[in-house]
Short mmCIF file of C-alpha atoms in Angstrom, two decimals:
data_model
loop_
_atom_site.label_atom_id
_atom_site.label_comp_id
_atom_site.label_asym_id
_atom_site.label_seq_id
_atom_site.Cartn_x
_atom_site.Cartn_y
_atom_site.Cartn_z
CA MET K 1 58.92 133.12 87.21
CA LYS K 2 58.30 134.39 90.67
CA LYS K 3 60.61 132.76 93.14
CA ASN K 4 59.27 131.63 96.42
CA GLY K 5 61.50 132.21 99.50
CA HIS K 6 60.26 129.13 101.25
CA PHE K 7 61.01 126.99 98.23
CA PHE K 8 64.64 128.18 98.15
CA CYS K 9 64.98 127.65 101.88
CA LEU K 10 63.71 124.13 101.54
CA LEU K 11 65.91 123.53 98.48
CA THR K 12 68.96 124.83 100.32
CA ILE K 13 68.28 122.57 103.28
CA LEU K 14 67.75 119.56 101.04
CA LEU K 15 70.86 120.27 98.99
CA SER K 16 72.90 120.80 102.12
CA GLY K 17 71.66 117.47 103.44
CA VAL K 18 72.54 115.72 100.19
CA LEU K 19 75.98 117.35 100.06
CA CYS K 20 76.66 116.52 103.68
CA ALA K 21 75.61 112.95 103.14
CA ALA K 22 77.74 112.77 99.98
CA ASP K 23 80.67 114.12 101.93
CA GLU K 24 80.29 111.76 104.84
CA PHE K 25 79.22 108.63 103.07
CA PRO K 26 82.56 107.80 101.45
CA ILE K 27 84.32 108.17 104.79
CA ALA K 28 81.85 105.89 106.49
CA ALA K 29 82.03 103.38 103.65
CA ALA K 30 85.85 103.49 103.57
CA LYS K 31 86.22 103.06 107.31
CA SER K 32 88.51 100.11 107.72
CA ARG K 33 88.57 97.70 110.61
CA VAL K 34 91.40 96.77 112.90
CA VAL K 35 91.13 93.73 115.09
CA MET K 36 93.01 93.51 118.36
CA ALA K 37 92.70 89.89 119.49
CA ARG K 38 94.10 88.24 122.61
CA ASN K 39 94.24 84.75 123.92
CA PRO K 40 96.25 84.19 127.14
CA LYS K 41 96.24 80.45 126.47
CA ALA K 42 98.22 80.97 123.28
CA ILE K 43 101.52 81.60 125.11
CA ASN K 44 103.04 80.75 128.45
CA GLU K 45 105.53 82.61 130.60
CA ARG K 46 108.44 80.70 129.03
CA ASN K 47 107.69 82.02 125.56
CA GLN K 48 106.22 78.69 124.44
CA ALA K 49 103.24 79.01 122.12
CA ASN K 50 100.37 76.59 122.04
CA GLN K 51 99.59 75.63 118.45
CA GLN K 52 95.90 74.92 118.98
CA GLU K 53 95.21 78.13 120.91
CA THR K 54 97.34 80.24 118.55
CA THR K 55 95.38 78.82 115.63
CA ARG K 56 92.11 79.68 117.41
CA LEU K 57 93.43 83.20 118.00
CA PHE K 58 94.36 83.72 114.40
CA ASP K 59 91.19 82.19 112.91
CA SER K 60 88.95 84.25 115.23
CA ALA K 61 90.82 87.46 114.43
CA LEU K 62 90.62 86.86 110.70
CA THR K 63 86.87 86.27 110.64
CA ALA K 64 86.34 89.22 113.00
CA LEU K 65 88.27 91.40 110.54
CA THR K 66 86.30 90.43 107.47
CA GLY K 67 82.92 89.61 109.02
CA GLU K 68 82.91 86.31 107.12
CA LYS K 69 82.18 82.88 108.59
CA SER K 70 85.12 80.91 107.19
CA ALA K 71 88.80 81.32 106.40
CA ALA K 72 88.17 80.77 102.68
CA ASP K 73 85.50 83.43 102.55
CA SER K 74 87.68 85.77 104.60
CA TRP K 75 90.63 85.44 102.29
CA ARG K 76 88.41 85.88 99.23
CA ALA K 77 86.97 89.03 100.81
CA LEU K 78 90.52 90.28 101.21
CA GLY K 79 91.15 89.71 97.52
CA LEU K 80 92.99 86.40 97.54
CA ARG K 81 92.42 84.14 94.51
CA PRO K 82 93.37 80.46 93.98
CA GLU K 83 95.91 81.44 91.35
CA ASP K 84 97.75 83.85 93.63
CA THR K 85 101.19 83.44 95.12
CA VAL K 86 101.38 84.99 98.61
CA ALA K 87 104.58 86.36 100.11
CA VAL K 88 104.59 86.78 103.88
CA LYS K 89 107.27 89.14 105.19
CA ILE K 90 108.36 88.21 108.68
CA ASN K 91 110.92 89.92 110.96
CA CYS K 92 113.49 87.54 112.39
CA ASN K 93 115.79 89.98 114.05
CA THR K 94 116.85 87.97 117.08
CA TRP K 95 119.36 90.27 118.69
CA THR K 96 119.02 90.15 122.47
CA ILE K 97 115.59 88.73 123.36
CA ASP K 98 113.91 86.83 120.58
CA LEU K 99 110.93 88.72 119.11
CA SER K 100 110.58 86.80 115.89
CA PRO K 101 107.05 85.67 115.13
CA HIS K 102 106.29 82.33 116.73
CA PRO K 103 106.32 79.49 114.18
CA GLU K 104 102.95 78.47 115.66
CA LEU K 105 101.44 81.76 114.46
CA VAL K 106 103.00 81.45 111.00
CA ASN K 107 101.71 77.86 110.84
CA ALA K 108 98.21 79.08 111.71
CA LEU K 109 98.43 81.72 108.97
CA CYS K 110 99.69 79.26 106.35
CA ARG K 111 97.08 76.70 107.24
CA SER K 112 94.39 79.35 106.91
CA LEU K 113 95.77 80.56 103.56
CA GLN K 114 95.58 77.00 102.25
CA ALA K 115 91.84 77.32 102.26
CA VAL K 116 92.41 79.23 99.02
CA VAL K 117 95.97 78.70 97.74
CA PRO K 118 98.19 75.58 97.76
CA ALA K 119 101.05 75.45 100.26
CA ASN K 120 103.75 75.80 97.65
CA ARG K 121 102.37 79.18 96.58
CA ILE K 122 103.01 80.62 100.02
CA ILE K 123 106.46 82.13 100.51
CA ILE K 124 107.65 83.02 104.01
CA TYR K 125 110.62 85.40 103.67
CA ASP K 126 112.99 87.71 105.48
CA ASN K 127 116.32 89.16 104.40
CA GLU K 128 118.64 86.83 106.36
CA SER K 129 118.30 83.09 105.93
CA ALA K 130 120.45 82.46 109.01
CA ALA K 131 118.15 84.55 111.19
CA MET K 132 115.16 82.69 109.82
CA GLU K 133 116.73 79.35 110.64
CA LYS K 134 117.57 80.56 114.14
CA SER K 135 113.94 81.60 114.62
CA GLY K 136 112.61 78.21 113.67
CA PHE K 137 111.95 78.74 109.97
CA ALA K 138 114.04 76.22 108.11
CA ILE K 139 114.79 77.31 104.56
CA ASN K 140 112.65 75.40 102.05
CA ARG K 141 113.04 76.35 98.38
CA SER K 142 111.65 73.04 97.11
CA GLU K 143 108.46 72.41 95.19
CA ASN K 144 106.90 70.80 98.25
CA GLY K 145 105.19 72.58 101.07
CA VAL K 146 105.29 76.18 102.18
CA ARG K 147 108.38 77.90 100.81
CA ARG K 148 110.69 79.67 103.26
CA THR K 149 113.57 81.73 102.01
CA GLY K 150 115.77 84.73 102.63
CA THR K 151 116.38 87.53 100.17
CA ASP K 152 120.04 86.49 100.48
CA GLN K 153 119.33 83.26 98.58
CA GLY K 154 119.97 84.82 95.17
CA ASP K 155 116.51 85.66 93.87
CA GLY K 156 117.73 89.16 93.11
CA PHE K 157 116.29 92.63 93.41
CA ASP K 158 114.18 94.62 91.00
CA PRO K 159 116.27 97.48 89.55
CA GLN K 160 113.36 99.95 89.47
CA GLU K 161 111.69 99.37 92.79
CA ARG K 162 114.89 98.24 94.50
CA LEU K 163 112.93 95.51 96.29
CA THR K 164 113.40 91.76 96.42
CA THR K 165 111.96 90.02 93.34
CA ILE K 166 109.99 87.88 95.78
CA VAL K 167 107.82 90.96 96.18
CA THR K 168 108.04 92.45 92.68
CA ARG K 169 107.97 89.33 90.51
CA HIS K 170 107.11 86.10 92.35
CA ALA K 171 104.29 87.22 94.61
CA SER K 172 100.93 88.47 93.48
CA LYS K 173 99.77 89.15 97.04
CA ILE K 174 101.70 90.22 100.14
CA ILE K 175 101.06 89.87 103.86
CA ASN K 176 103.11 92.05 106.16
CA LEU K 177 103.70 90.14 109.40
CA ALA K 178 105.61 92.33 111.85
CA SER K 179 106.48 91.89 115.50
CA LEU K 180 105.24 94.02 118.39
CA LYS K 181 108.58 95.65 119.07
CA CYS K 182 109.45 98.91 120.79
CA ALA K 183 112.59 100.60 119.46
CA GLU K 184 112.41 103.92 121.30
CA GLY K 185 114.89 106.51 120.09
CA ASP K 186 114.25 108.21 116.76
CA LEU K 187 112.20 105.44 115.19
CA VAL K 188 110.04 104.79 118.28
CA ALA K 189 108.85 101.35 117.20
CA SER K 190 109.76 98.54 114.82
CA LEU K 191 106.44 97.47 113.37
CA LEU K 192 104.86 97.18 109.90
CA PHE K 193 106.68 99.97 108.10
CA LYS K 194 110.06 99.06 109.45
CA ASN K 195 109.47 95.38 108.61
CA HIS K 196 109.79 96.11 104.90
CA ILE K 197 113.36 97.29 105.37
CA GLY K 198 114.04 93.58 104.97
CA SER K 199 112.45 93.66 101.47
CA LEU K 200 114.97 96.22 100.27
CA ILE K 201 118.12 95.77 98.27
CA PRO K 202 120.76 95.59 101.06
CA GLU K 203 122.65 98.75 100.21
CA ASP K 204 119.43 100.75 100.71
CA MET K 205 118.61 99.39 104.15
CA PRO K 206 120.68 101.90 106.15
CA LYS K 207 118.84 104.76 104.46
CA CYS K 208 115.79 103.94 106.55
CA HIS K 209 117.72 104.76 109.71
CA ASN K 210 118.47 108.24 108.53
CA SER K 211 115.23 109.23 106.87
CA HIS K 212 111.67 108.79 108.01
CA GLU K 213 110.54 109.79 104.56
CA PHE K 214 112.56 107.06 102.94
CA LEU K 215 111.23 104.54 105.44
CA ALA K 216 107.58 105.49 104.89
CA GLY K 217 108.09 105.58 101.15
CA VAL K 218 109.21 101.93 100.99
CA SER K 219 105.67 100.80 101.73
CA ALA K 220 104.34 103.13 99.02
CA ARG K 221 106.33 101.42 96.27
CA PRO K 222 103.86 99.92 93.81
CA SER K 223 104.53 96.25 94.43
CA ILE K 224 104.11 96.61 98.22
CA LYS K 225 101.25 99.12 98.18
CA ASN K 226 99.19 97.40 95.50
CA LYS K 227 99.74 93.74 96.49
CA THR K 228 99.38 93.90 100.28
CA ILE K 229 96.12 92.39 101.40
CA LEU K 230 96.70 92.06 105.11
CA ASN K 231 98.88 93.51 107.89
CA ILE K 232 99.54 91.47 111.00
CA ILE K 233 101.41 92.49 114.14
CA ALA K 234 102.47 89.47 116.17
CA GLY K 235 102.40 90.14 119.91
CA LEU K 236 102.29 86.86 121.71
CA ARG K 237 105.46 88.26 123.19
CA GLY K 238 106.35 91.87 122.52
CA THR K 239 108.30 94.74 124.00
CA TYR K 240 106.86 97.92 125.43
CA ARG K 241 110.28 99.37 126.20
CA ARG K 242 113.35 98.59 124.19
CA GLY K 243 114.59 95.23 125.42
CA VAL K 244 111.80 94.73 127.95
CA PRO K 245 109.38 91.99 126.94
CA TRP K 246 105.96 91.10 128.09
CA TYR K 247 103.51 88.40 127.15
CA TRP K 248 100.71 90.43 125.59
CA ALA K 249 99.29 87.22 124.11
CA GLY K 250 97.69 88.96 121.16
CA ILE K 251 97.75 89.85 117.53
CA ILE K 252 96.63 92.91 115.57
CA LEU K 253 95.12 92.54 112.10
CA GLY K 254 94.15 95.21 109.62
CA THR K 255 94.11 96.08 105.96
CA ASP K 256 95.16 99.65 106.73
CA PRO K 257 98.83 99.68 107.76
CA ALA K 258 98.75 103.08 109.44
CA ALA K 259 95.68 102.13 111.47
CA ALA K 260 97.22 98.80 112.51
CA GLU K 261 100.50 100.52 113.35
CA ILE K 262 98.94 103.17 115.60
CA THR K 263 96.91 100.46 117.31
CA ALA K 264 100.14 98.64 118.14
CA ILE K 265 101.66 101.83 119.54
CA ASP K 266 98.48 102.29 121.60
CA VAL K 267 98.98 98.78 123.02
CA MET K 268 102.57 99.55 123.96
CA ASN K 269 101.52 102.88 125.51
CA ALA K 270 98.82 101.24 127.60
CA LYS K 271 101.45 98.92 129.04
CA ARG K 272 103.83 101.85 129.52
CA ALA K 273 101.14 103.76 131.39
CA ALA K 274 100.56 100.76 133.64
CA GLU K 275 104.31 100.61 134.30
CA LYS K 276 104.49 104.43 134.77
CA VAL K 277 106.74 104.92 131.77
CA PRO K 278 106.22 108.02 129.55
CA ALA K 279 104.18 107.39 126.42
CA LEU K 280 105.83 106.82 123.06
CA PRO K 281 105.25 109.67 120.61
CA ILE K 282 103.75 109.14 117.17
CA PRO K 283 106.71 108.37 114.92
CA GLU K 284 107.51 110.80 112.13
CA TYR K 285 107.48 108.04 109.53
CA LEU K 286 103.92 107.21 110.45
CA LYS K 287 102.78 110.81 110.05
CA LEU K 288 104.45 110.83 106.65
CA ALA K 289 102.89 107.46 105.70
CA GLU K 290 99.48 108.98 106.29
CA ALA K 291 99.95 112.51 105.01
CA GLN K 292 102.44 112.11 102.19
CA PHE K 293 102.11 108.55 100.96
CA ASP K 294 98.40 107.87 101.45
CA LEU K 295 99.08 104.66 103.31
CA GLY K 296 96.05 104.78 105.55
CA THR K 297 94.96 106.69 108.59
CA MET K 298 96.04 106.83 112.21
CA ASP K 299 92.97 108.89 113.13
CA HIS K 300 90.94 106.68 115.43
CA ASP K 301 87.71 108.28 114.19
CA TYR K 302 88.40 106.86 110.75
CA PHE K 303 88.87 103.21 111.51
CA GLU K 304 86.84 100.77 113.59
CA LEU K 305 88.68 99.00 116.38
CA VAL K 306 87.36 95.55 117.27
CA ARG K 307 88.60 93.99 120.50
CA LEU K 308 88.47 90.24 120.78
CA ASP K 309 89.28 88.46 124.02
CA LEU K 310 89.32 84.70 123.83
CA MET S 1 142.61 103.09 118.09
CA LYS S 2 143.80 102.64 121.65
CA ARG S 3 142.62 99.47 123.45
CA ASP S 4 143.01 98.67 127.13
CA PRO S 5 144.32 95.27 128.21
CA PHE S 6 140.87 94.00 129.08
CA ILE S 7 139.81 93.59 125.49
CA TYR S 8 142.83 91.40 124.95
CA GLY S 9 141.99 89.39 128.00
CA ILE S 10 138.53 88.64 126.79
CA ILE S 11 139.16 88.08 123.16
CA ILE S 12 142.66 86.85 123.47
CA GLY S 13 141.92 83.85 121.34
CA LEU S 14 139.26 85.50 119.27
CA LEU S 15 141.59 87.93 117.67
CA LEU S 16 145.18 86.86 117.98
CA LEU S 17 146.02 83.26 118.84
CA VAL S 18 144.79 81.37 115.83
CA SER S 19 146.05 84.00 113.49
CA GLY S 20 149.50 83.42 114.89
CA GLY S 21 149.76 86.77 116.58
CA VAL S 22 148.97 88.74 113.47
CA ILE S 23 145.70 90.67 113.37
CA ARG S 24 144.06 90.02 110.05
CA ALA S 25 141.27 92.07 108.62
CA SER S 26 139.17 89.01 107.85
CA ALA S 27 140.46 86.02 109.79
CA PRO S 28 138.25 83.06 108.85
CA ASP S 29 138.09 81.37 112.27
CA ARG S 30 139.13 82.21 115.78
CA THR S 31 138.60 80.35 118.98
CA MET S 32 138.24 81.39 122.58
CA PRO S 33 140.44 79.58 125.10
CA ALA S 34 138.52 76.45 126.12
CA ASP S 35 138.89 77.10 129.86
CA LEU S 36 136.92 80.33 129.47
CA VAL S 37 133.93 78.77 127.71
CA PRO S 38 131.23 77.39 130.06
CA GLN S 39 131.28 73.65 130.52
CA GLY S 40 129.24 71.83 127.90
CA PHE S 41 129.31 74.78 125.54
CA ALA S 42 131.35 75.21 122.38
CA ALA S 43 131.81 78.08 119.96
CA SER S 44 129.20 78.10 117.27
CA GLY S 45 129.81 79.75 113.92
CA LEU S 46 132.43 82.29 113.23
CA GLU S 47 133.23 85.44 115.07
CA GLU S 48 131.51 88.45 113.60
CA ARG S 49 132.73 92.04 113.55
CA TYR S 50 130.65 95.09 112.75
CA GLY S 51 131.71 98.75 112.54
CA THR S 52 130.00 102.04 111.99
CA PRO S 53 128.07 102.94 108.83
CA GLU S 54 131.06 105.01 107.81
CA LEU S 55 133.68 102.45 108.72
CA LYS S 56 132.28 98.96 108.14
CA LEU S 57 134.16 95.87 109.25
CA GLU S 58 134.11 92.33 107.89
CA ASN S 59 130.42 91.73 108.57
CA GLY S 60 129.21 95.24 107.87
CA SER S 61 127.93 97.95 110.17
CA ILE S 62 126.08 97.79 113.47
CA PHE S 63 122.83 98.12 111.48
CA ASP S 64 123.58 94.80 109.80
CA TYR S 65 123.84 93.25 113.26
CA MET S 66 120.98 94.71 115.24
CA ASP S 67 118.93 96.73 112.81
CA GLY S 68 117.80 100.23 113.72
CA GLY S 69 118.56 99.92 117.41
CA GLY S 70 122.19 100.57 116.50
CA ILE S 71 121.47 104.28 116.45
CA VAL S 72 121.46 104.37 120.20
CA TYR S 73 124.96 102.88 120.41
CA LEU S 74 126.23 105.37 117.81
CA GLU S 75 125.06 108.15 120.09
CA HIS S 76 127.52 106.87 122.67
CA GLY S 77 130.56 106.85 120.46
CA PHE S 78 130.32 103.24 119.20
CA SER S 79 133.13 102.18 116.96
CA GLU S 80 132.93 98.39 116.67
CA ILE S 81 131.34 95.24 118.03
CA ILE S 82 132.69 91.68 118.18
CA HIS S 83 130.01 89.02 118.39
CA ARG S 84 130.45 85.36 119.27
CA GLU S 85 128.04 82.57 120.10
CA PHE S 86 128.38 79.34 122.10
CA THR S 87 125.88 76.49 122.09
CA ASP S 88 125.45 73.23 124.00
CA ALA S 89 123.97 69.89 123.03
CA ALA S 90 120.59 70.84 124.45
CA GLY S 91 120.29 73.83 122.12
CA HIS S 92 121.09 76.48 124.69
CA ARG S 93 122.78 79.51 123.24
CA ILE S 94 125.09 82.03 124.85
CA SER S 95 125.83 85.25 123.00
CA LEU S 96 128.80 87.47 123.75
CA ASP S 97 128.96 91.01 122.35
CA ILE S 98 131.85 93.36 123.00
CA PHE S 99 130.97 96.93 122.04
CA THR S 100 133.88 99.33 121.83
CA MET S 101 133.05 102.96 122.52
CA ASP S 102 135.37 105.92 121.95
CA THR S 103 135.87 106.57 125.70
CA ALA S 104 135.38 104.80 129.00
CA THR S 105 132.95 107.55 129.99
CA ASN S 106 130.81 106.81 126.97
CA ALA S 107 130.81 103.11 127.78
CA LEU S 108 129.42 103.97 131.21
CA THR S 109 126.83 106.39 129.87
CA ALA S 110 125.77 103.71 127.40
CA LEU S 111 125.19 101.35 130.32
CA SER S 112 123.09 103.99 132.05
CA ASP S 113 121.02 104.63 128.92
CA GLU S 114 117.77 102.76 129.45
CA ARG S 115 117.35 102.32 125.73
CA ILE S 116 120.35 99.98 125.98
CA SER S 117 120.14 98.53 129.42
CA PRO S 118 116.54 98.88 130.63
CA ALA S 119 115.50 100.02 134.05
CA GLY S 120 115.29 97.39 136.73
CA GLY S 121 118.67 95.76 136.17
CA ILE S 122 120.13 94.05 139.22
CA PRO S 123 123.84 94.49 139.82
CA LEU S 124 125.89 91.29 140.28
CA ALA S 125 128.60 91.13 142.94
CA ILE S 126 131.43 91.46 140.54
CA GLU S 127 134.17 94.07 140.44
CA VAL S 128 132.93 96.08 137.46
CA THR S 129 129.80 98.15 136.90
CA ASN S 130 127.08 95.89 135.64
CA LYS S 131 123.36 95.15 135.40
CA SER S 132 121.65 91.78 135.08
CA TYR S 133 118.15 91.01 133.84
CA ARG S 134 115.87 88.00 134.03
CA PHE S 135 113.04 88.01 131.54
CA PRO S 136 112.09 84.31 131.31
CA PRO S 137 113.24 82.48 129.40
CA ASP S 138 115.98 85.03 128.79
CA TYR S 139 118.75 86.10 131.11
CA PHE S 140 121.39 88.70 130.27
CA ILE S 141 124.08 90.89 131.73
CA TYR S 142 125.62 94.20 130.68
CA LEU S 143 128.98 95.08 132.12
CA VAL S 144 131.49 97.87 131.48
CA HIS S 145 135.21 97.72 131.53
CA GLY S 146 137.25 100.61 130.22
CA GLN S 147 135.81 101.68 126.89
CA HIS S 148 134.01 98.39 126.40
CA LEU S 149 130.37 97.61 127.00
CA ILE S 150 129.99 93.83 127.21
CA TYR S 151 126.73 92.00 126.77
CA LEU S 152 126.20 88.37 127.71
CA HIS S 153 122.92 86.60 127.01
CA VAL S 154 121.61 83.07 127.48
CA ASN S 155 118.27 81.87 126.13
CA ASP S 156 117.39 79.88 129.26
CA ASP S 157 117.36 81.72 132.59
CA GLY S 158 117.85 78.38 134.27
CA LEU S 159 121.51 78.88 133.21
CA ALA S 160 121.81 82.28 134.91
CA ASP S 161 124.54 80.98 137.20
CA THR S 162 126.45 79.62 134.25
CA LEU S 163 126.32 83.03 132.60
CA ASN S 164 127.38 84.74 135.81
CA GLN S 165 130.34 82.41 136.05
CA PHE S 166 131.21 83.09 132.43
CA ALA S 167 131.23 86.79 133.19
CA GLY S 168 133.48 86.11 136.14
CA ALA S 169 135.81 83.96 134.05
CA LEU S 170 136.15 86.74 131.47
CA LEU S 171 137.06 89.22 134.21
CA ASN S 172 139.54 86.75 135.77
CA ALA S 173 141.18 86.33 132.35
CA GLU S 174 141.69 90.06 132.28
CA THR S 175 143.28 89.97 135.75
CA GLU S 176 145.62 87.12 134.71
CA GLU S 177 146.46 88.91 131.56
CA LYS S 178 147.49 91.95 133.60
CA GLN S 179 149.67 89.78 135.88
#
């Protein structure tokens, strides 16, 4: 059969178009969303949160993230089912200035979750019960209400994953609720990835301070990677330099931990630029989380940032 | 490890008195002399001691106390920290941390490291090198004496004067101890 040059040219163009589209479509379809929401009325200059305004902040951010109209639809879109048990990892390290998440924000989250799951299937946890109590989260291991517990309360640790059994056995879904905290030094920041140090068996915790690879790898362990449905960075009050707080009055929400983490570093760097402080570098653990552990992207071209100012 | 007299002045009761003059590795309870503690405040909880990752003390290493931020202190020759808290009936909390570094020079360089004591600290009119910070509602002071970096914090900056006086009382205790 005689081959026509024009036909092959046309075919080549068409095939190239199809291949290009096939190459680009999955990226566009997989593009996750990060919501950066602020509400100055949610916090005052004495670190006192307003419950109503904090709830409004959280609810608005959640629906902006999912594009749904209600909390129930939003949680369902994130994969939450009525039979689930949700563990929420908070960071109650209160050394020097208190940067624990405000109880008002955790209340807003729990209230929202109850659109799908009952209160008693929500577990708020950190590693130290005493630190939780000091941050306003009274331990509650009863059958009534939202459960609040420390990994030091005897639930044990999974021998394979070396994580608290709250994560490996009790919870079917996980929410990582970190604080907007600048660490500087080697680790740069204490955000989502560092938050899960508190999910580790205690003897492994110091390993995170010596190895970025170990730290990034914690979030890649099956129970954390497969069960996490939402990442939140609480920044009603945060730090942009180590030990220097400011009332950012916002929260960051995302399903992609690397994208949410780099957004938080961007927030700190914007404040640092305003204060004429050199920018924070991208932490090594975050580069490894993206490149080695497939824990999301920090490339701004590959996630959609939604800004919400209430 | 060599200690200068100041550490004994500050923690005179914390370490020695209750234990009858014998330093114990894990004394269950120690008290600070009442006249040093700000009026209306009382010791809350037990004293805590943390060492290095290689040489942990009763409560573990510095990472057990302050998480990853401890790395910065290790860079300045940190060897141990003693932590104590005092509370009042209104829920105010004062924290006292005494960091021991390997040399007096390292204690001073730790104070000048902005990862430990941020820029913008205002020196108080007391006889030792210090910086104070007001970040409402927090107020805190770093001061250096010998090989010790001392941190005082109160969770209500309305009590800044109380904390300043506490710092002064600790320094006076050192002077009396010397005499």
